[in-house]
mmCIF file of C-alpha atoms in Angstrom:
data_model
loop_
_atom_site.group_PDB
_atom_site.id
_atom_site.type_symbol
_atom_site.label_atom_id
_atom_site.label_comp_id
_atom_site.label_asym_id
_atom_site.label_seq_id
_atom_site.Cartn_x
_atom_site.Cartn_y
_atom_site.Cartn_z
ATOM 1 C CA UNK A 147 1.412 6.769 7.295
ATOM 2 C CA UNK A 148 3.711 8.030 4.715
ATOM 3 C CA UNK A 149 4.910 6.412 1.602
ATOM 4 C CA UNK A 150 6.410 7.050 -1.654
ATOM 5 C CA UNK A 151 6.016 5.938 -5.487
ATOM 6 C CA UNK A 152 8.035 6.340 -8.968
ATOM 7 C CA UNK A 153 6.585 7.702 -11.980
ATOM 8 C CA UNK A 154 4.202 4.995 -12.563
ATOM 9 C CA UNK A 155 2.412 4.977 -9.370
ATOM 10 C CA UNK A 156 4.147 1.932 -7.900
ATOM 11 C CA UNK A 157 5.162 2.281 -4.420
ATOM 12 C CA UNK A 158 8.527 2.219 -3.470
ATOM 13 C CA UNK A 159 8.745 2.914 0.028
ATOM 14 C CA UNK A 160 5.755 2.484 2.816
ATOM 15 C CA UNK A 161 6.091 3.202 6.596
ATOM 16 C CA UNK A 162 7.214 0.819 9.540
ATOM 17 C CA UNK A 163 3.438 1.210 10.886
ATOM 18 C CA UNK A 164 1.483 0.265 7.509
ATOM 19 C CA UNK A 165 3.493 -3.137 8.376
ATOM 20 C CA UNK A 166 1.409 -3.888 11.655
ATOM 21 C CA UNK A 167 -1.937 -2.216 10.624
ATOM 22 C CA UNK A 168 -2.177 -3.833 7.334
ATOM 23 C CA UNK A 169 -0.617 -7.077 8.058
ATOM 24 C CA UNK A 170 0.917 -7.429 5.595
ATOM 25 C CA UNK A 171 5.297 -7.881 4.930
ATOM 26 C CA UNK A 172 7.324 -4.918 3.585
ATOM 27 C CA UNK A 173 7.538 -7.094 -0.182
ATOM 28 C CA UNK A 174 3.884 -7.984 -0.334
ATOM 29 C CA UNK A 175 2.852 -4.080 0.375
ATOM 30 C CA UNK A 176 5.770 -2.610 -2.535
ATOM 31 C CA UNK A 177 4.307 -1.973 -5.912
ATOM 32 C CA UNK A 178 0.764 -2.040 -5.916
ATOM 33 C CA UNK A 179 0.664 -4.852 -3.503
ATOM 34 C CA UNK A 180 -0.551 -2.431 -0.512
ATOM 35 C CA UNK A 181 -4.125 -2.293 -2.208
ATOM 36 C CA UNK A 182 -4.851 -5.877 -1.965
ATOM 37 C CA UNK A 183 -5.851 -4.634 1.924
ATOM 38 C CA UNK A 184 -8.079 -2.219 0.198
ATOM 39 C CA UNK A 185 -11.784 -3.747 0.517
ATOM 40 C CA UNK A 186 -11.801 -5.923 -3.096
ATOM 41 C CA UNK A 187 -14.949 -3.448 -3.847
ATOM 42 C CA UNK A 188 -12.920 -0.560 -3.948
ATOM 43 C CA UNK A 189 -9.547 -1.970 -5.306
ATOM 44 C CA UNK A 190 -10.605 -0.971 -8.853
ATOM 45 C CA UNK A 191 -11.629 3.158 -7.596
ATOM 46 C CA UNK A 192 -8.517 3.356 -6.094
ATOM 47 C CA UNK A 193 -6.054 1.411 -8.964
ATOM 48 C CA UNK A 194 -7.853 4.060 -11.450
ATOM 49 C CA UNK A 195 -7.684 7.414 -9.513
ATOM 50 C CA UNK A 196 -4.038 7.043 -8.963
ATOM 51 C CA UNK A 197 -3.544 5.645 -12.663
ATOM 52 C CA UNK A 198 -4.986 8.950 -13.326
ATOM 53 C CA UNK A 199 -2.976 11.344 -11.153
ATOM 54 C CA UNK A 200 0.381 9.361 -12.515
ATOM 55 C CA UNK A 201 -0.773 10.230 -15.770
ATOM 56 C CA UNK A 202 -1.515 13.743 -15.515
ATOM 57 C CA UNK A 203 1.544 13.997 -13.284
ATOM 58 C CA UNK A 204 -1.278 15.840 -10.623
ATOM 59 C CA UNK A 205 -2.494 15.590 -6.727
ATOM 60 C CA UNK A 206 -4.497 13.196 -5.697
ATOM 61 C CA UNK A 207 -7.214 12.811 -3.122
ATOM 62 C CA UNK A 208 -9.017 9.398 -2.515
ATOM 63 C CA UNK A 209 -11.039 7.687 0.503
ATOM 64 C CA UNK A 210 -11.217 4.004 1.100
ATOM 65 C CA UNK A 211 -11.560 1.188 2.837
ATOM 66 C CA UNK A 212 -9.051 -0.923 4.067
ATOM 67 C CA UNK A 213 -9.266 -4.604 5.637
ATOM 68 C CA UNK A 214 -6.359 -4.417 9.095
ATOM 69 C CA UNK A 215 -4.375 -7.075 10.418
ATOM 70 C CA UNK A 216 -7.207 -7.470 13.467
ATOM 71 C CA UNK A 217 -9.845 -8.058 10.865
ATOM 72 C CA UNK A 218 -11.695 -4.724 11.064
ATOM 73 C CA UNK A 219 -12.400 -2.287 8.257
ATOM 74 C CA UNK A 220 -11.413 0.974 8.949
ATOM 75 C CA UNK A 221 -11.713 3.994 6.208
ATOM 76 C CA UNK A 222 -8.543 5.437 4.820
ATOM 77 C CA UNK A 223 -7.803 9.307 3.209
ATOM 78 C CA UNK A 224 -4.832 8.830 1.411
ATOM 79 C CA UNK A 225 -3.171 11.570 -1.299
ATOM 80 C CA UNK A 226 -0.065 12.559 -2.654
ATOM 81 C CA UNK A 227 1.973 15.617 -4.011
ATOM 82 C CA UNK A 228 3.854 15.149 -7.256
ATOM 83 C CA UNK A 229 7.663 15.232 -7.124
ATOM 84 C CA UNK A 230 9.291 16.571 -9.862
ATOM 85 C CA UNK A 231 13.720 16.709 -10.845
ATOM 86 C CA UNK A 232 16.039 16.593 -13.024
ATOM 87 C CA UNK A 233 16.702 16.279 -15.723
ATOM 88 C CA UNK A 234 14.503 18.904 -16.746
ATOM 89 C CA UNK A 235 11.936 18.882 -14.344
ATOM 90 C CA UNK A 236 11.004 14.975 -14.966
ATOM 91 C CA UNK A 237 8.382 13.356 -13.138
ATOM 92 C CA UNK A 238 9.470 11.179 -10.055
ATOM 93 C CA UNK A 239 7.075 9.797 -8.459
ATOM 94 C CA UNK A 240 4.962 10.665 -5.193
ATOM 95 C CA UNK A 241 5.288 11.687 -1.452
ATOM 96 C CA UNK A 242 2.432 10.357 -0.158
ATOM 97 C CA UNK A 243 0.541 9.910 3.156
ATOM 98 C CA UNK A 244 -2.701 7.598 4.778
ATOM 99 C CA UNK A 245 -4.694 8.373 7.742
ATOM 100 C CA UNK A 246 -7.317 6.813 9.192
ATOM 101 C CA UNK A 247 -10.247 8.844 9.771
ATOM 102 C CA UNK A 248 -13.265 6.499 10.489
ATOM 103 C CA UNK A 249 -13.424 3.609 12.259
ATOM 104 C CA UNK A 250 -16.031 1.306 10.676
ATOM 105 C CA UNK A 251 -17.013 0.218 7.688
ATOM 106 C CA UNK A 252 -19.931 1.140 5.594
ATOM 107 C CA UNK A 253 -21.968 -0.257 3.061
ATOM 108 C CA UNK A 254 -23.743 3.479 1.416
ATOM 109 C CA UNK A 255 -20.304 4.882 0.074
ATOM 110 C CA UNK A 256 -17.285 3.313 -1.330
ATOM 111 C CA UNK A 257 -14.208 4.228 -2.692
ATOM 112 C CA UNK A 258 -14.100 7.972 -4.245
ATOM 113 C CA UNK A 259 -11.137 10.592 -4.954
ATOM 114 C CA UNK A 260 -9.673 12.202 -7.883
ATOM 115 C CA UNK A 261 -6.857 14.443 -9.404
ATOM 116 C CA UNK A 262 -7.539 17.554 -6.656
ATOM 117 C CA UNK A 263 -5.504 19.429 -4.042
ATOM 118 C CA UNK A 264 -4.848 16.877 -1.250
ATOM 119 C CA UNK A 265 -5.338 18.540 2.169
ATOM 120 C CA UNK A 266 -4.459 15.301 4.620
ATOM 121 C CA UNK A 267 -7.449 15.069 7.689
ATOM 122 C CA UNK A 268 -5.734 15.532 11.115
ATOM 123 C CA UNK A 269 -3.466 12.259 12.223
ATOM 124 C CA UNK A 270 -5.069 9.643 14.022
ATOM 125 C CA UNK A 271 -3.889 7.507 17.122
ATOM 126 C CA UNK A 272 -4.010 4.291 14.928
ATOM 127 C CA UNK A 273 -1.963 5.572 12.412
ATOM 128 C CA UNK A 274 1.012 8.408 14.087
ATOM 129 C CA UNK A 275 4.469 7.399 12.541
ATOM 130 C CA UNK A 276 6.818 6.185 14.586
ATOM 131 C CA UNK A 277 10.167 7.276 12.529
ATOM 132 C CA UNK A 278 11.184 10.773 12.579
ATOM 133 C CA UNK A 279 11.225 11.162 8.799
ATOM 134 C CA UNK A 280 7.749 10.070 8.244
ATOM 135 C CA UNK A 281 7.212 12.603 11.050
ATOM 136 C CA UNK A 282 8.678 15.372 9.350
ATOM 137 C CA UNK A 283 7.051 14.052 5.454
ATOM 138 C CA UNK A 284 3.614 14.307 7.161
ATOM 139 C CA UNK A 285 4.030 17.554 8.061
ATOM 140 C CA UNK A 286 5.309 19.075 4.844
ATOM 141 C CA UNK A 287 2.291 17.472 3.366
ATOM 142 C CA UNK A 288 0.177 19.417 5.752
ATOM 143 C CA UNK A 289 1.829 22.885 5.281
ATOM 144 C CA UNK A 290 2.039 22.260 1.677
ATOM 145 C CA UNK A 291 -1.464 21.705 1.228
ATOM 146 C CA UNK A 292 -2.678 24.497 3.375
ATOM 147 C CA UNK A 293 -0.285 27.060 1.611
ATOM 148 C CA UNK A 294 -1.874 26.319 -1.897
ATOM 149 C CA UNK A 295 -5.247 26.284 -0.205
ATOM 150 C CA UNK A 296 -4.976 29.367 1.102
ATOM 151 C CA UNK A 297 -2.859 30.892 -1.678
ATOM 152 C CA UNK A 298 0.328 31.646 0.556
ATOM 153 C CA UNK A 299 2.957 32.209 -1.649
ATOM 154 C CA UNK A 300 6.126 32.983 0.436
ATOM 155 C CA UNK A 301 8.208 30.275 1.306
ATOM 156 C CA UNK A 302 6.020 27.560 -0.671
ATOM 157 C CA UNK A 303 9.212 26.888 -3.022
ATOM 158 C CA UNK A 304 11.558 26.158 -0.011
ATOM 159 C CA UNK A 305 8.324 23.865 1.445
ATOM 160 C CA UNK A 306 8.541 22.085 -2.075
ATOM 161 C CA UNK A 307 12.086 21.594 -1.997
ATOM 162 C CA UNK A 308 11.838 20.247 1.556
ATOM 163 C CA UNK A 309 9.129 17.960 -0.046
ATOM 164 C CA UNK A 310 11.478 16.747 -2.494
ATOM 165 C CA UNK A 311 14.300 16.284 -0.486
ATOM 166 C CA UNK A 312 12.308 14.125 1.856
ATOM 167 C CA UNK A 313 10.607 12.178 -0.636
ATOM 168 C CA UNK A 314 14.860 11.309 -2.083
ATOM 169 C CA UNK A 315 15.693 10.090 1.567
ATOM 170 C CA UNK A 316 12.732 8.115 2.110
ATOM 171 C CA UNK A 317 12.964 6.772 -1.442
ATOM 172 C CA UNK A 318 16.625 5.303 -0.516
ATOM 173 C CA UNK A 319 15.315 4.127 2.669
ATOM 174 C CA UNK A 320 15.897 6.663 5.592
ATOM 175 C CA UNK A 321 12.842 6.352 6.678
ATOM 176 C CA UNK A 322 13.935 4.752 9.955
ATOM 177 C CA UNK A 323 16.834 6.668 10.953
ATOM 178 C CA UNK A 324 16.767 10.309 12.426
ATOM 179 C CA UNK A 325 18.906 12.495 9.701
ATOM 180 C CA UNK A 326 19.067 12.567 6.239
ATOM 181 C CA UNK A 327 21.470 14.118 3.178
#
C-alpha cells in the first residue's frame, strides 16, 4: 500500500486499499491519523522512528502491528525513500509503501525499525494496489532498494527521478487514474 508525506512526516496521500483494510475514512487516515490503527503499544515506536527519519531527512524501515477493519491484528513492514527538489535540493517529503507480511499478532516483539535502507518484503494478497500508480510506486521502491543494496549504479538516477516524479503525481492525487504529467 503506497502513500506519501511532506517534510514533516505527515501523510498526505494513502492508497484506495488502506481505506478498506484499516477502516478507517480517507480524512481520519491523513496526517498522522493512519497510526491510530497501529496497536496503541506500538503507536509511540512508530511516531518516533519516523520523527527520526524526517529529521535526518533518511530511509526508514519499521515493523508493526496494525488493528484491520475485521478486527484482526495483522503485522505491517512499512518504509520510505526520501524525496528531495527544488529549490536547492529541499526536502519533500516521502514515497512510501506497507505490506503485510504476517498474519497474527504477537505478544514477544513489538514495534521496531529505524533510519536504514528500506528493502520492502514481497507484496501480499491482502494488501496488492488496485490503482496503476501505486502499482508502478511499489515497484520503484523495490528496484530502488535493491540497486543501493547491491551497489548498482547505472540507471539508479533515472530510478530516483522516476521516484520523484511519482511521489509529485500521487502527492496531487493521481493515484487513481492510469497516467500522470
Amino acid at each position: 500500500m503506497i502513500f506519501t508525506t511532506d517534510a514533516q512526516g505527515e501523510v498526505t496521500y494513502i492508497c484506495l486499499e488502506w481505506f478498506s483494510y484499516a477502516g478507517q475514512t480517507r480524512e481520519a487516515a491523513y496526517r498522522d491519523g493512519w497510526t491510530t490503527s497501529v496497536l496503541e503499544s506500538d503507536q509511540d515506536a512508530v511516531r518516533a522512528i519516523l520523527a527520526e527519519a524526517a529529521q535526518a531527512q533518511a530511509e526508514f524501515s519499521v515493523r508493526f502491528r496494525i488493528r484491520c477493519a475485521d478486527g484482526s491484528v495483522r503485522w505491517l513492514a512499512a518504509g520510505g525513500v526520501p524525496s528531495f527538489g527544488p529549490p536547492g535540493r529541499s526536502f519533500l517529503g516521502y514515497l512510501g509503501s506497507m505490506v503485510e507480511f504476517a498474519p497474527t499478532e504477537t505478544t514477544e516483539i513489538a514495534a521496531y525499525g529505524g533510519i536504514e535502507r528500506f528493502v520492502p518484503p514481497p507484496t501480499h494478497v491482502a494488501t496488492q494496489a488496485v490503482a496503476p500508480l501505486d502499482t508502478i510506486a511499489d515497484h520503484l521502491i523495490i528496484v530502488h532498494a535493491l540497486m543501493e543494496q547491491h551497489d548498482v549504479m547505472s540507471g539508479l538516477k533515472e530510478v530516483k527521478a522516476a521516484l520523484f516524479r511519482v511521489g509529485q503525481a500521487l502527492a496531487r492525487g493521481y493515484g487513481s487514474r492510469s497516467q500522470f504529467n
